[in-house]
Amino acid sequence: MIDYAKIDTTINIGGIAVHQPVTSFTDLIISALCFYFYFRLKQISLSNQSIDNWKRFYLFLSLAPLFGSCSHAFFTVHEGMGYKSFWFPMQWFNIFSAFCAQQATLHSVLKDSPNKQIWKMSSIIQVILFSVAVIVFSNFLVVVIDSAIALIPVMVIHFKYKEKEKGNELVGWGIVILFITAIINGTKVSINEYFTYLDIAHLFIIASLSTMFVGIKRNATS
């Protein structure tokens, strides 16, 4: 199977070489969209620990693809200190965002749970371990595993308590859409070298984060 993401599609903008331009551009769209969602949540008059953590979730996710866009755009060889100086922050921001989703769930759906303290401690241990593991293994699979461990329980809990708050089900479905990206990246399904599986996955990420935002906003304003 052809890995279309490895085919050179470099373009020059003002004398600057931009590699993987579509992937870099869709990363910037995700970044702008997440910052917009962060700003919209910040405007909500009601403030509690759950909403504050969802704000941080979108703030970190606005920063992760910003670094990701640079790593795709300016480096043909994905090695070396220059590349890693963008790649590591991208992974850490993704890990921190998953942690914030756990904390937001802790302070909303699970706020009356007898297992609240266990959930809190396990999520803190997880964010520390996986932040270190990214450096040790330098592999994107670390973030995939961290996201699965963090977000699958968040998804299940929001589905389980979908009657408790009207936006919970949408948060759950948003995470379902997010995990479709793992299938896309795993199968490397692409249209051509200008619209690869990386770009298709980005579209699903946009759909996922938008669906989650609608659910979160409904809960925050209800």
mmCIF file of C-alpha atoms in Angstrom:
data_model
loop_
_atom_site.group_PDB
_atom_site.id
_atom_site.type_symbol
_atom_site.label_atom_id
_atom_site.label_comp_id
_atom_site.label_asym_id
_atom_site.label_seq_id
_atom_site.Cartn_x
_atom_site.Cartn_y
_atom_site.Cartn_z
ATOM 1 C CA MET A 1 0.000 0.000 0.000
ATOM 2 C CA ILE A 2 1.301 3.454 -0.938
ATOM 3 C CA ASP A 3 1.903 5.789 2.002
ATOM 4 C CA TYR A 4 0.775 9.013 0.333
ATOM 5 C CA ALA A 5 1.895 11.084 3.333
ATOM 6 C CA LYS A 6 5.531 10.303 2.422
ATOM 7 C CA ILE A 7 5.249 11.692 -1.109
ATOM 8 C CA ASP A 8 6.846 15.128 -1.412
ATOM 9 C CA THR A 9 4.253 17.895 -1.924
ATOM 10 C CA THR A 10 6.483 20.813 -0.931
ATOM 11 C CA ILE A 11 5.406 24.291 -2.033
ATOM 12 C CA ASN A 12 7.268 27.603 -1.739
ATOM 13 C CA ILE A 13 5.590 30.591 -0.096
ATOM 14 C CA GLY A 14 7.620 33.786 -0.187
ATOM 15 C CA GLY A 15 10.809 31.801 -0.607
ATOM 16 C CA ILE A 16 10.002 29.521 2.352
ATOM 17 C CA ALA A 17 9.602 25.806 1.662
ATOM 18 C CA VAL A 18 6.412 24.400 3.204
ATOM 19 C CA HIS A 19 6.238 20.614 3.349
ATOM 20 C CA GLN A 20 2.920 18.740 3.682
ATOM 21 C CA PRO A 21 0.986 22.012 3.108
ATOM 22 C CA VAL A 22 -2.535 20.542 3.430
ATOM 23 C CA THR A 23 -1.689 18.753 6.672
ATOM 24 C CA SER A 24 -0.087 21.923 8.050
ATOM 25 C CA PHE A 25 -3.091 24.022 7.009
ATOM 26 C CA THR A 26 -5.667 21.667 8.536
ATOM 27 C CA ASP A 27 -3.598 21.685 11.741
ATOM 28 C CA LEU A 28 -3.945 25.472 11.803
ATOM 29 C CA ILE A 29 -7.710 25.180 11.267
ATOM 30 C CA ILE A 30 -7.951 22.846 14.285
ATOM 31 C CA SER A 31 -5.847 25.271 16.329
ATOM 32 C CA ALA A 32 -8.027 28.264 15.421
ATOM 33 C CA LEU A 33 -11.239 26.321 16.025
ATOM 34 C CA CYS A 34 -10.121 25.124 19.470
ATOM 35 C CA PHE A 35 -9.115 28.643 20.459
ATOM 36 C CA TYR A 36 -12.562 29.839 19.324
ATOM 37 C CA PHE A 37 -14.218 27.150 21.482
ATOM 38 C CA TYR A 38 -11.998 28.157 24.418
ATOM 39 C CA PHE A 39 -13.018 31.793 23.964
ATOM 40 C CA ARG A 40 -16.721 30.890 23.730
ATOM 41 C CA LEU A 41 -16.556 28.875 26.969
ATOM 42 C CA LYS A 42 -14.694 31.738 28.614
ATOM 43 C CA GLN A 43 -17.651 34.016 27.821
ATOM 44 C CA ILE A 44 -20.109 31.850 29.753
ATOM 45 C CA SER A 45 -21.046 33.647 32.969
ATOM 46 C CA LEU A 46 -21.336 30.408 34.987
ATOM 47 C CA SER A 47 -17.923 29.244 36.153
ATOM 48 C CA ASN A 48 -17.064 26.037 37.967
ATOM 49 C CA GLN A 49 -14.208 23.537 38.010
ATOM 50 C CA SER A 50 -15.728 21.430 35.241
ATOM 51 C CA ILE A 51 -16.118 24.358 32.830
ATOM 52 C CA ASP A 52 -12.654 25.648 33.755
ATOM 53 C CA ASN A 53 -11.137 22.283 32.858
ATOM 54 C CA TRP A 54 -13.016 22.118 29.542
ATOM 55 C CA LYS A 55 -11.621 25.592 28.810
ATOM 56 C CA ARG A 56 -8.111 24.248 29.452
ATOM 57 C CA PHE A 57 -8.930 21.193 27.314
ATOM 58 C CA TYR A 58 -9.580 23.428 24.301
ATOM 59 C CA LEU A 59 -6.728 25.812 25.123
ATOM 60 C CA PHE A 60 -4.186 22.956 25.123
ATOM 61 C CA LEU A 61 -5.745 21.557 21.960
ATOM 62 C CA SER A 62 -5.345 24.943 20.292
ATOM 63 C CA LEU A 63 -1.613 24.839 21.047
ATOM 64 C CA ALA A 64 -0.895 21.190 20.138
ATOM 65 C CA PRO A 65 -1.783 21.465 16.413
ATOM 66 C CA LEU A 66 0.005 24.829 16.224
ATOM 67 C CA PHE A 67 3.261 23.049 17.072
ATOM 68 C CA GLY A 68 2.158 20.126 14.899
ATOM 69 C CA SER A 69 1.686 22.411 11.921
ATOM 70 C CA CYS A 70 5.268 23.670 12.290
ATOM 71 C CA SER A 71 6.653 20.137 12.576
ATOM 72 C CA HIS A 72 4.841 19.132 9.352
ATOM 73 C CA ALA A 73 5.610 22.333 7.462
ATOM 74 C CA PHE A 74 9.284 22.946 8.153
ATOM 75 C CA PHE A 75 10.901 19.518 8.500
ATOM 76 C CA THR A 76 11.256 16.883 5.788
ATOM 77 C CA VAL A 77 13.248 14.635 8.116
ATOM 78 C CA HIS A 78 11.343 13.959 11.323
ATOM 79 C CA GLU A 79 14.425 13.678 13.488
ATOM 80 C CA GLY A 80 16.859 15.944 15.317
ATOM 81 C CA MET A 81 16.567 18.624 17.978
ATOM 82 C CA GLY A 82 14.882 21.154 15.697
ATOM 83 C CA TYR A 83 12.042 18.800 14.853
ATOM 84 C CA LYS A 84 11.743 17.486 18.419
ATOM 85 C CA SER A 85 11.485 21.028 19.784
ATOM 86 C CA PHE A 86 8.102 21.222 18.039
ATOM 87 C CA TRP A 87 7.138 17.556 18.285
ATOM 88 C CA PHE A 88 7.531 17.171 22.082
ATOM 89 C CA PRO A 89 5.360 20.198 23.005
ATOM 90 C CA MET A 90 2.682 18.958 20.598
ATOM 91 C CA GLN A 91 2.549 15.599 22.409
ATOM 92 C CA TRP A 92 2.609 17.161 25.881
ATOM 93 C CA PHE A 93 -0.256 19.515 25.051
ATOM 94 C CA ASN A 94 -2.272 16.511 23.792
ATOM 95 C CA ILE A 95 -1.557 14.645 27.045
ATOM 96 C CA PHE A 96 -2.498 17.692 29.160
ATOM 97 C CA SER A 97 -5.739 18.114 27.224
ATOM 98 C CA ALA A 98 -6.745 14.498 27.923
ATOM 99 C CA PHE A 99 -5.982 15.111 31.617
ATOM 100 C CA CYS A 100 -8.243 18.186 31.581
ATOM 101 C CA ALA A 101 -11.077 16.114 30.067
ATOM 102 C CA GLN A 102 -10.667 13.665 32.961
ATOM 103 C CA GLN A 103 -10.743 16.509 35.505
ATOM 104 C CA ALA A 104 -13.780 18.114 33.847
ATOM 105 C CA THR A 105 -15.612 14.781 34.106
ATOM 106 C CA LEU A 106 -14.492 14.409 37.725
ATOM 107 C CA HIS A 107 -16.063 17.759 38.643
ATOM 108 C CA SER A 108 -19.310 17.229 36.735
ATOM 109 C CA VAL A 109 -20.614 13.724 36.062
ATOM 110 C CA LEU A 110 -18.525 12.125 38.826
ATOM 111 C CA LYS A 111 -18.760 14.880 41.439
ATOM 112 C CA ASP A 112 -20.922 12.693 43.720
ATOM 113 C CA SER A 113 -19.144 9.405 42.982
ATOM 114 C CA PRO A 114 -17.628 7.468 45.904
ATOM 115 C CA ASN A 115 -14.661 6.709 43.605
ATOM 116 C CA LYS A 116 -13.923 10.383 43.008
ATOM 117 C CA GLN A 117 -10.589 10.352 44.857
ATOM 118 C CA ILE A 118 -9.375 7.216 43.041
ATOM 119 C CA TRP A 119 -10.216 8.814 39.669
ATOM 120 C CA LYS A 120 -8.362 11.989 40.676
ATOM 121 C CA MET A 121 -5.172 10.218 41.799
ATOM 122 C CA SER A 122 -5.069 7.825 38.858
ATOM 123 C CA SER A 123 -5.404 10.681 36.360
ATOM 124 C CA ILE A 124 -2.560 12.613 38.038
ATOM 125 C CA ILE A 125 -0.316 9.535 37.968
ATOM 126 C CA GLN A 126 -1.245 8.956 34.316
ATOM 127 C CA VAL A 127 -0.394 12.478 33.143
ATOM 128 C CA ILE A 128 3.010 12.315 34.874
ATOM 129 C CA LEU A 129 3.902 8.838 33.546
ATOM 130 C CA PHE A 130 2.893 9.533 29.950
ATOM 131 C CA SER A 131 4.564 12.962 29.892
ATOM 132 C CA VAL A 132 7.836 11.204 30.768
ATOM 133 C CA ALA A 133 7.121 8.257 28.425
ATOM 134 C CA VAL A 134 6.918 10.630 25.440
ATOM 135 C CA ILE A 135 10.554 11.616 26.056
ATOM 136 C CA VAL A 136 11.717 8.047 26.701
ATOM 137 C CA PHE A 137 10.061 6.418 23.667
ATOM 138 C CA SER A 138 9.705 9.416 21.288
ATOM 139 C CA ASN A 139 6.756 7.676 19.684
ATOM 140 C CA PHE A 140 3.291 9.008 18.822
ATOM 141 C CA LEU A 141 1.863 5.679 20.007
ATOM 142 C CA VAL A 142 2.450 6.899 23.580
ATOM 143 C CA VAL A 143 -0.096 9.682 23.055
ATOM 144 C CA VAL A 144 -2.541 7.306 21.344
ATOM 145 C CA ILE A 145 -2.420 4.957 24.351
ATOM 146 C CA ASP A 146 -2.732 7.867 26.792
ATOM 147 C CA SER A 147 -5.760 9.229 24.906
ATOM 148 C CA ALA A 148 -7.423 5.808 24.916
ATOM 149 C CA ILE A 149 -6.859 5.291 28.661
ATOM 150 C CA ALA A 150 -8.068 8.812 29.459
ATOM 151 C CA LEU A 151 -10.931 9.335 27.030
ATOM 152 C CA ILE A 152 -12.609 5.930 26.714
ATOM 153 C CA PRO A 153 -13.765 6.065 30.382
ATOM 154 C CA VAL A 154 -14.820 9.706 29.853
ATOM 155 C CA MET A 155 -16.865 8.590 26.832
ATOM 156 C CA VAL A 156 -18.480 5.662 28.663
ATOM 157 C CA ILE A 157 -19.353 7.792 31.704
ATOM 158 C CA HIS A 158 -20.973 10.519 29.600
ATOM 159 C CA PHE A 159 -23.059 7.920 27.742
ATOM 160 C CA LYS A 160 -23.987 6.234 31.028
ATOM 161 C CA TYR A 161 -25.235 9.503 32.513
ATOM 162 C CA LYS A 162 -26.731 10.935 29.318
ATOM 163 C CA GLU A 163 -30.029 11.589 31.110
ATOM 164 C CA LYS A 164 -28.325 13.537 33.890
ATOM 165 C CA GLU A 165 -27.388 16.505 31.675
ATOM 166 C CA LYS A 166 -28.582 17.063 28.130
ATOM 167 C CA GLY A 167 -25.118 17.622 26.654
ATOM 168 C CA ASN A 168 -23.501 14.443 28.019
ATOM 169 C CA GLU A 169 -24.485 12.254 25.079
ATOM 170 C CA LEU A 170 -22.924 14.688 22.595
ATOM 171 C CA VAL A 171 -19.655 14.671 24.549
ATOM 172 C CA GLY A 172 -19.688 10.869 24.318
ATOM 173 C CA TRP A 173 -20.370 10.879 20.574
ATOM 174 C CA GLY A 174 -17.636 13.459 20.052
ATOM 175 C CA ILE A 175 -15.100 11.071 21.582
ATOM 176 C CA VAL A 176 -16.443 8.208 19.419
ATOM 177 C CA ILE A 177 -15.750 10.334 16.318
ATOM 178 C CA LEU A 178 -12.278 11.142 17.664
ATOM 179 C CA PHE A 179 -11.334 7.463 17.853
ATOM 180 C CA ILE A 180 -12.262 6.985 14.192
ATOM 181 C CA THR A 181 -9.043 8.884 13.484
ATOM 182 C CA ALA A 182 -7.060 5.971 14.937
ATOM 183 C CA ILE A 183 -8.615 3.671 12.311
ATOM 184 C CA ILE A 184 -7.849 6.165 9.537
ATOM 185 C CA ASN A 185 -4.222 6.554 10.626
ATOM 186 C CA GLY A 186 -3.864 2.794 11.073
ATOM 187 C CA THR A 187 -5.222 1.903 7.629
ATOM 188 C CA LYS A 188 -3.564 4.931 5.936
ATOM 189 C CA VAL A 189 -6.639 5.479 3.747
ATOM 190 C CA SER A 190 -5.858 8.429 1.453
ATOM 191 C CA ILE A 191 -7.358 10.106 -1.617
ATOM 192 C CA ASN A 192 -4.012 11.184 -3.091
ATOM 193 C CA GLU A 193 -0.705 12.720 -1.986
ATOM 194 C CA TYR A 194 -2.416 16.103 -1.561
ATOM 195 C CA PHE A 195 -5.149 14.760 0.691
ATOM 196 C CA THR A 196 -3.709 11.953 2.779
ATOM 197 C CA TYR A 197 -4.958 9.991 5.765
ATOM 198 C CA LEU A 198 -3.437 12.725 7.964
ATOM 199 C CA ASP A 199 -5.746 15.308 6.398
ATOM 200 C CA ILE A 200 -8.797 13.033 6.541
ATOM 201 C CA ALA A 201 -8.073 12.361 10.223
ATOM 202 C CA HIS A 202 -7.917 16.118 10.820
ATOM 203 C CA LEU A 203 -11.435 16.517 9.396
ATOM 204 C CA PHE A 204 -12.726 13.913 11.839
ATOM 205 C CA ILE A 205 -10.906 15.703 14.675
ATOM 206 C CA ILE A 206 -12.701 18.928 13.703
ATOM 207 C CA ALA A 207 -16.052 17.084 13.721
ATOM 208 C CA SER A 208 -15.210 15.445 17.049
ATOM 209 C CA LEU A 209 -14.183 18.615 18.889
ATOM 210 C CA SER A 210 -17.156 20.545 17.459
ATOM 211 C CA THR A 211 -19.617 17.872 18.644
ATOM 212 C CA MET A 212 -18.035 17.829 22.094
ATOM 213 C CA PHE A 213 -18.181 21.625 22.296
ATOM 214 C CA VAL A 214 -21.926 21.688 21.585
ATOM 215 C CA GLY A 215 -22.471 19.166 24.401
ATOM 216 C CA ILE A 216 -20.208 20.975 26.833
ATOM 217 C CA LYS A 217 -21.856 24.328 26.066
ATOM 218 C CA ARG A 218 -25.336 22.832 26.571
ATOM 219 C CA ASN A 219 -24.326 21.549 29.984
ATOM 220 C CA ALA A 220 -22.704 24.864 30.902
ATOM 221 C CA THR A 221 -25.755 26.953 29.956
ATOM 222 C CA SER A 222 -28.523 24.616 31.124
#
